[in-house]
Each structure stands twice: as C-alpha cells, then as structure tokens.
Coordinates of C-alpha atoms in Angstrom, one line a residue:
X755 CA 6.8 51.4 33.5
X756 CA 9.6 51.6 30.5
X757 CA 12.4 49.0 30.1
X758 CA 15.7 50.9 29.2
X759 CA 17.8 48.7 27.3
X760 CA 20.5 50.7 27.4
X761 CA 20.9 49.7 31.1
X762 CA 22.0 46.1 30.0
X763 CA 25.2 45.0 29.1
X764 CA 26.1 44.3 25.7
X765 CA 27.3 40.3 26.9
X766 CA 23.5 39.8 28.8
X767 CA 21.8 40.8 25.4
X768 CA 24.1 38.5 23.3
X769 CA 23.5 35.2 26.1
X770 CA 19.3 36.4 25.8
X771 CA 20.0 36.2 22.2
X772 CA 21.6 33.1 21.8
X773 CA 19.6 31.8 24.1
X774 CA 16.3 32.8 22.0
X775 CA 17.6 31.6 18.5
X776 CA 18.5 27.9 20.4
X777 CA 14.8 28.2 21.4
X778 CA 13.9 28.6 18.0
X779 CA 16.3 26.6 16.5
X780 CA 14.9 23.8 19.1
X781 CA 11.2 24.7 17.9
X782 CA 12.2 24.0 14.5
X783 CA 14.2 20.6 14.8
X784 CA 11.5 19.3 17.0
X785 CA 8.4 19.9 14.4
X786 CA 10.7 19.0 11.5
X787 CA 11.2 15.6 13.7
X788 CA 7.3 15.3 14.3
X789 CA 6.9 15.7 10.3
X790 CA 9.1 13.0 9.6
X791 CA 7.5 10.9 12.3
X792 CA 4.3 11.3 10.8
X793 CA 5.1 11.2 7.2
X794 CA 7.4 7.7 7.8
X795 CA 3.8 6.2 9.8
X796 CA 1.7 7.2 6.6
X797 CA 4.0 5.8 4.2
X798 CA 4.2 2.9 6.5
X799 CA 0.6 2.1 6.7
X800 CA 0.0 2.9 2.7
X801 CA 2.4 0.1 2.6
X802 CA 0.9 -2.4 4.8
X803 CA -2.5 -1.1 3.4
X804 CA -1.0 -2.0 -0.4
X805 CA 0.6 -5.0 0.8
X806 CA -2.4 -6.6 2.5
X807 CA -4.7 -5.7 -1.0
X808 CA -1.7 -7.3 -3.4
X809 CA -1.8 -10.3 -0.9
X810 CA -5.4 -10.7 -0.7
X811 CA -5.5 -10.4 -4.9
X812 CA -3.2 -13.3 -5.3
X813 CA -5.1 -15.8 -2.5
X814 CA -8.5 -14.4 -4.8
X815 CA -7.1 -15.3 -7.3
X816 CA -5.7 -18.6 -6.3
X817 CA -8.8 -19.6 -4.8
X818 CA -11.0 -18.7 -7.7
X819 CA -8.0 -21.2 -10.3
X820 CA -8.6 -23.7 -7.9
X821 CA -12.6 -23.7 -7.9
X822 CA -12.4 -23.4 -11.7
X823 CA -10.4 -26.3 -11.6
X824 CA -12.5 -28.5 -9.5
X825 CA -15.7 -27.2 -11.7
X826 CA -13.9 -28.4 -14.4
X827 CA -12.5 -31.5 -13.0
X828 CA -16.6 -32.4 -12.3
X829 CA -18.0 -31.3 -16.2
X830 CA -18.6 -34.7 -17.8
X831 CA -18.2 -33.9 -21.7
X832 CA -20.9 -34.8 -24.1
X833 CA -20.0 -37.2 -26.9
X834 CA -17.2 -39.9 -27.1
X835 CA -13.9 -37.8 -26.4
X836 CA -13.0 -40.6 -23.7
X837 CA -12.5 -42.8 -26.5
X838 CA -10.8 -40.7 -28.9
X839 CA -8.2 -39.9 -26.2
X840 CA -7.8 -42.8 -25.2
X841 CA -7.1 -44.1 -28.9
X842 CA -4.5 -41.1 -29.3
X843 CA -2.9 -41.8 -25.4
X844 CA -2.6 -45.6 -26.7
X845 CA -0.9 -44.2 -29.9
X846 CA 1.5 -41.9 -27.8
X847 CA 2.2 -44.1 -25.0
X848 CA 3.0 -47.0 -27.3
X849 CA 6.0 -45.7 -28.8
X850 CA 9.2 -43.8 -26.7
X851 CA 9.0 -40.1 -26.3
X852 CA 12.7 -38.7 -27.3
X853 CA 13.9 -37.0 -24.2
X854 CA 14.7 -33.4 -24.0
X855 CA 16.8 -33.9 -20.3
X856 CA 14.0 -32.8 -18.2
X857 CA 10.1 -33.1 -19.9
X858 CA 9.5 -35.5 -22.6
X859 CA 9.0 -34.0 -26.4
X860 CA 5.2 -34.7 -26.1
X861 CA 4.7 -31.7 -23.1
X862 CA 6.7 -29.5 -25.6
X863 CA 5.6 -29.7 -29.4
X864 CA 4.1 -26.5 -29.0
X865 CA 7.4 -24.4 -28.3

C-alpha cells in the first residue's frame, strides 16, 4: 500500500513539520540539559575529591609539626647548654628591651 502525499494539504504537512522539528528541538535541549547535569556533578565531586585531599594535607601536616614538636620538647641536649642560656637569658632579662609597639627588639634582631 503507497502513501500519496499529494492527497495532504499543504497546512497538515507544515503542523507534521513543525511538530517534528519541536520534537527534535525537544531531543536536543533535553540531552544538552543531561550534559550539563552531568558535567556540573563531575566537576562537583573533583572538587570535594580536591578539597577533602588539600584538607587532609594541612591536618598531616599539622599533626606531624606537632609530634616533631613534642619529640623535640622530650630530647635532653648533651653538654651544658642549660647553663649557657641561662647566663645569656640573665644577661638579656637584666637590662630593658626597647619596644617596637608590639614584640620587644630581642624577638626581632634578625629582620
């Protein structure tokens, strides 16, 4: 059985038309919509992916300074250094420190 075209009105093909190009046009917006869906939940987990590895670098590294600093706070030093400091904290805490507004001169000689 043949479908003659010509039997349909000029208006019916131009509403089966339209029709057909908002299907298509409905098609497209919808997978351009899925895309962006997708592509927005990647780039949101590669954030919270990067921001949970930067966050668990610095707490690393925080606890690492802080058992570096208790081993160090523990290491008794060979030799008399307690009594050489102790000689130059008697020389620096028995004359004033000349004031810079905030940290006394001693903390910053070195700048």
């Amino acid at each position: 059985m043949q479908f003659d075209l010509s039997a349909v009105e000029t208006a019916t093909l131009v509403f089966i038309g339209t029709l057909v190009f908002a299907l298509l046009l409905t098609l497209f917006m919808m997978t351009a919509s899925f895309a962006a869906l997708v592509l927005v939940g990647i780039g949101r987990l590669a954030w919270i992916i990067a921001a949970n590895i930067l966050l668990g670098l610095v707490h690393g590294i925080n606890h690492a300074w802080d058992r570096l600093v208790h081993h160090a706070s523990t290491v008794e030093l060979p030799g008399d250094f307690a009594g050489e400091f102790g000689d130059m904290a008697a020389e620096i805490m028995g004359q004033p420190a000349p004031s810079t507004g905030t940290y006394p001169r001693v903390v910053l000689r070195d700048s």
